[in-house]
mmCIF file with all atom_site columns, C-alpha atoms in Angstrom:
data_model
loop_
_atom_site.group_PDB
_atom_site.id
_atom_site.type_symbol
_atom_site.label_atom_id
_atom_site.label_alt_id
_atom_site.label_comp_id
_atom_site.label_asym_id
_atom_site.label_entity_id
_atom_site.label_seq_id
_atom_site.pdbx_PDB_ins_code
_atom_site.Cartn_x
_atom_site.Cartn_y
_atom_site.Cartn_z
_atom_site.occupancy
_atom_site.B_iso_or_equiv
_atom_site.pdbx_formal_charge
_atom_site.auth_seq_id
_atom_site.auth_comp_id
_atom_site.auth_asym_id
_atom_site.auth_atom_id
_atom_site.pdbx_PDB_model_num
ATOM 1  C CA . MET A 1 1  ? -13.462 6.089   -24.654 1.00 0.00 ? 157 MET A CA 1
ATOM 2  C CA . THR A 1 2  ? -12.994 4.126   -27.877 1.00 0.00 ? 158 THR A CA 1
ATOM 3  C CA . THR A 1 3  ? -9.224  4.634   -27.679 1.00 0.00 ? 159 THR A CA 1
ATOM 4  C CA . ALA A 1 4  ? -9.035  3.229   -24.132 1.00 0.00 ? 160 ALA A CA 1
ATOM 5  C CA . SER A 1 5  ? -8.515  -0.311  -25.429 1.00 0.00 ? 161 SER A CA 1
ATOM 6  C CA . GLY A 1 6  ? -5.449  0.779   -27.407 1.00 0.00 ? 162 GLY A CA 1
ATOM 7  C CA . SER A 1 7  ? -3.890  2.814   -24.622 1.00 0.00 ? 163 SER A CA 1
ATOM 8  C CA . ALA A 1 8  ? -1.042  1.625   -22.416 1.00 0.00 ? 164 ALA A CA 1
ATOM 9  C CA . ALA A 1 9  ? -2.661  3.272   -19.376 1.00 0.00 ? 165 ALA A CA 1
ATOM 10 C CA . PRO A 1 10 ? -6.431  3.493   -19.889 1.00 0.00 ? 166 PRO A CA 1
ATOM 11 C CA . ILE A 1 11 ? -7.215  4.416   -16.270 1.00 0.00 ? 167 ILE A CA 1
ATOM 12 C CA . GLY A 1 12 ? -4.696  7.261   -16.373 1.00 0.00 ? 168 GLY A CA 1
ATOM 13 C CA . ASP A 1 13 ? -6.169  8.494   -19.647 1.00 0.00 ? 169 ASP A CA 1
ATOM 14 C CA . MET A 1 14 ? -9.674  8.460   -18.175 1.00 0.00 ? 170 MET A CA 1
ATOM 15 C CA . MET A 1 15 ? -8.427  10.350  -15.105 1.00 0.00 ? 171 MET A CA 1
ATOM 16 C CA . ILE A 1 16 ? -6.911  12.987  -17.373 1.00 0.00 ? 172 ILE A CA 1
ATOM 17 C CA . LEU A 1 17 ? -10.206 13.321  -19.266 1.00 0.00 ? 173 LEU A CA 1
ATOM 18 C CA . VAL A 1 18 ? -12.223 13.682  -16.069 1.00 0.00 ? 174 VAL A CA 1
ATOM 19 C CA . GLY A 1 19 ? -9.673  16.036  -14.499 1.00 0.00 ? 175 GLY A CA 1
ATOM 20 C CA . ASN A 1 20 ? -9.640  18.275  -17.565 1.00 0.00 ? 176 ASN A CA 1
ATOM 21 C CA . SER A 1 21 ? -13.422 18.495  -17.549 1.00 0.00 ? 177 SER A CA 1
ATOM 22 C CA . VAL A 1 22 ? -13.649 19.198  -13.795 1.00 0.00 ? 178 VAL A CA 1
ATOM 23 C CA . PHE A 1 23 ? -10.531 21.314  -13.151 1.00 0.00 ? 179 PHE A CA 1
ATOM 24 C CA . GLY A 1 24 ? -10.072 22.879  -16.578 1.00 0.00 ? 180 GLY A CA 1
ATOM 25 C CA . PRO A 1 25 ? -7.340  22.432  -19.178 1.00 0.00 ? 181 PRO A CA 1
ATOM 26 C CA . GLY A 1 26 ? -4.139  21.026  -17.703 1.00 0.00 ? 182 GLY A CA 1
ATOM 27 C CA . GLY A 1 27 ? -5.824  19.978  -14.479 1.00 0.00 ? 183 GLY A CA 1
ATOM 28 C CA . GLY A 1 28 ? -6.212  16.376  -15.562 1.00 0.00 ? 184 GLY A CA 1
ATOM 29 C CA . ARG A 1 29 ? -2.519  15.568  -15.507 1.00 0.00 ? 185 ARG A CA 1
ATOM 30 C CA . ILE A 1 30 ? -2.096  17.087  -12.041 1.00 0.00 ? 186 ILE A CA 1
ATOM 31 C CA . PHE A 1 31 ? -5.162  15.136  -10.872 1.00 0.00 ? 187 PHE A CA 1
ATOM 32 C CA . MET A 1 32 ? -3.679  11.896  -12.245 1.00 0.00 ? 188 MET A CA 1
ATOM 33 C CA . LEU A 1 33 ? -0.316  12.518  -10.557 1.00 0.00 ? 189 LEU A CA 1
ATOM 34 C CA . VAL A 1 34 ? -1.938  13.314  -7.202  1.00 0.00 ? 190 VAL A CA 1
ATOM 35 C CA . GLU A 1 35 ? -3.973  10.103  -7.384  1.00 0.00 ? 191 GLU A CA 1
ATOM 36 C CA . ALA A 1 36 ? -0.870  8.094   -8.330  1.00 0.00 ? 192 ALA A CA 1
ATOM 37 C CA . PHE A 1 37 ? 0.966   9.536   -5.327  1.00 0.00 ? 193 PHE A CA 1
ATOM 38 C CA . THR A 1 38 ? -1.864  8.563   -2.974  1.00 0.00 ? 194 THR A CA 1
ATOM 39 C CA . VAL A 1 39 ? -1.834  5.021   -4.378  1.00 0.00 ? 195 VAL A CA 1
ATOM 40 C CA . ILE A 1 40 ? 1.911   4.769   -3.723  1.00 0.00 ? 196 ILE A CA 1
ATOM 41 C CA . LEU A 1 41 ? 1.388   5.954   -0.134  1.00 0.00 ? 197 LEU A CA 1
ATOM 42 C CA . ALA A 1 42 ? -1.372  3.375   0.329   1.00 0.00 ? 198 ALA A CA 1
ATOM 43 C CA . LEU A 1 43 ? 0.909   0.600   -0.945  1.00 0.00 ? 199 LEU A CA 1
ATOM 44 C CA . ILE A 1 44 ? 3.688   1.626   1.445   1.00 0.00 ? 200 ILE A CA 1
ATOM 45 C CA . GLY A 1 45 ? 1.252   1.747   4.379   1.00 0.00 ? 201 GLY A CA 1
ATOM 46 C CA . THR A 1 46 ? -0.207  -1.655  3.533   1.00 0.00 ? 202 THR A CA 1
ATOM 47 C CA . THR A 1 47 ? 3.254   -3.197  3.277   1.00 0.00 ? 203 THR A CA 1
ATOM 48 C CA . LEU A 1 48 ? 4.317   -1.796  6.641   1.00 0.00 ? 204 LEU A CA 1
ATOM 49 C CA . SER A 1 49 ? 1.158   -2.972  8.388   1.00 0.00 ? 205 SER A CA 1
ATOM 50 C CA . CYS A 1 50 ? 1.528   -6.485  6.937   1.00 0.00 ? 206 CYS A CA 1
ATOM 51 C CA . MET A 1 51 ? 5.140   -6.669  8.109   1.00 0.00 ? 207 MET A CA 1
ATOM 52 C CA . ASN A 1 52 ? 4.125   -5.476  11.583  1.00 0.00 ? 208 ASN A CA 1
ATOM 53 C CA . THR A 1 53 ? 1.341   -8.054  11.824  1.00 0.00 ? 209 THR A CA 1
ATOM 54 C CA . GLY A 1 54 ? 3.658   -10.830 10.666  1.00 0.00 ? 210 GLY A CA 1
ATOM 55 C CA . ALA A 1 55 ? 6.319   -9.916  13.210  1.00 0.00 ? 211 ALA A CA 1
ATOM 56 C CA . ARG A 1 56 ? 3.780   -9.804  16.032  1.00 0.00 ? 212 ARG A CA 1
ATOM 57 C CA . SER A 1 57 ? 2.285   -13.158 15.025  1.00 0.00 ? 213 SER A CA 1
ATOM 58 C CA . LEU A 1 58 ? 5.659   -14.901 14.769  1.00 0.00 ? 214 LEU A CA 1
ATOM 59 C CA . MET A 1 59 ? 6.760   -13.523 18.130  1.00 0.00 ? 215 MET A CA 1
ATOM 60 C CA . ARG A 1 60 ? 3.560   -14.676 19.832  1.00 0.00 ? 216 ARG A CA 1
ATOM 61 C CA . TRP A 1 61 ? 3.781   -18.117 18.219  1.00 0.00 ? 217 TRP A CA 1
ATOM 62 C CA . GLY A 1 62 ? 7.370   -18.417 19.442  1.00 0.00 ? 218 GLY A CA 1
ATOM 63 C CA . LYS A 1 63 ? 6.368   -17.461 22.988  1.00 0.00 ? 219 LYS A CA 1
ATOM 64 C CA . THR A 1 64 ? 3.515   -19.994 23.080  1.00 0.00 ? 220 THR A CA 1
ATOM 65 C CA . ALA A 1 65 ? 5.756   -22.745 21.592  1.00 0.00 ? 221 ALA A CA 1
ATOM 66 C CA . LYS A 1 66 ? 3.617   -23.218 18.481  1.00 0.00 ? 222 LYS A CA 1
ATOM 67 C CA . CYS A 1 67 ? 6.778   -22.875 16.410  1.00 0.00 ? 223 CYS A CA 1
ATOM 68 C CA . GLN A 1 68 ? 10.491  -22.511 17.136  1.00 0.00 ? 224 GLN A CA 1
ATOM 69 C CA . ARG A 1 69 ? 11.244  -21.018 20.529  1.00 0.00 ? 225 ARG A CA 1
ATOM 70 C CA . THR A 1 70 ? 13.867  -18.666 19.054  1.00 0.00 ? 226 THR A CA 1
ATOM 71 C CA . LEU A 1 71 ? 11.157  -16.665 17.265  1.00 0.00 ? 227 LEU A CA 1
ATOM 72 C CA . GLY A 1 72 ? 9.781   -15.568 20.638  1.00 0.00 ? 228 GLY A CA 1
ATOM 73 C CA . CYS A 1 73 ? 13.159  -14.303 21.839  1.00 0.00 ? 229 CYS A CA 1
ATOM 74 C CA . CYS A 1 74 ? 13.213  -11.073 19.819  1.00 0.00 ? 230 CYS A CA 1
ATOM 75 C CA . THR A 1 75 ? 13.033  -8.913  22.914  1.00 0.00 ? 231 THR A CA 1
ATOM 76 C CA . ARG A 1 76 ? 13.596  -9.269  26.649  1.00 0.00 ? 232 ARG A CA 1
ATOM 77 C CA . ARG A 1 77 ? 10.176  -7.864  27.479  1.00 0.00 ? 233 ARG A CA 1
ATOM 78 C CA . ALA A 1 78 ? 7.476   -10.316 28.466  1.00 0.00 ? 234 ALA A CA 1
#
């Protein structure tokens, strides 16, 4: 833990240490890569949900005339 301050990726190094102690030698790197992959999936999901919420809000504001009317004309459905 004393070398964590000098590391470029201290959280990744700690995950490797914990993974090696739990899963055995070589398991720490796999554990770190699996966690990194889940973080990337979470970022993609968060981005998509924010874009969806923004589109819904702008469309509703356009339909209720709280902003430009053209924003509410994205679809022909009511």
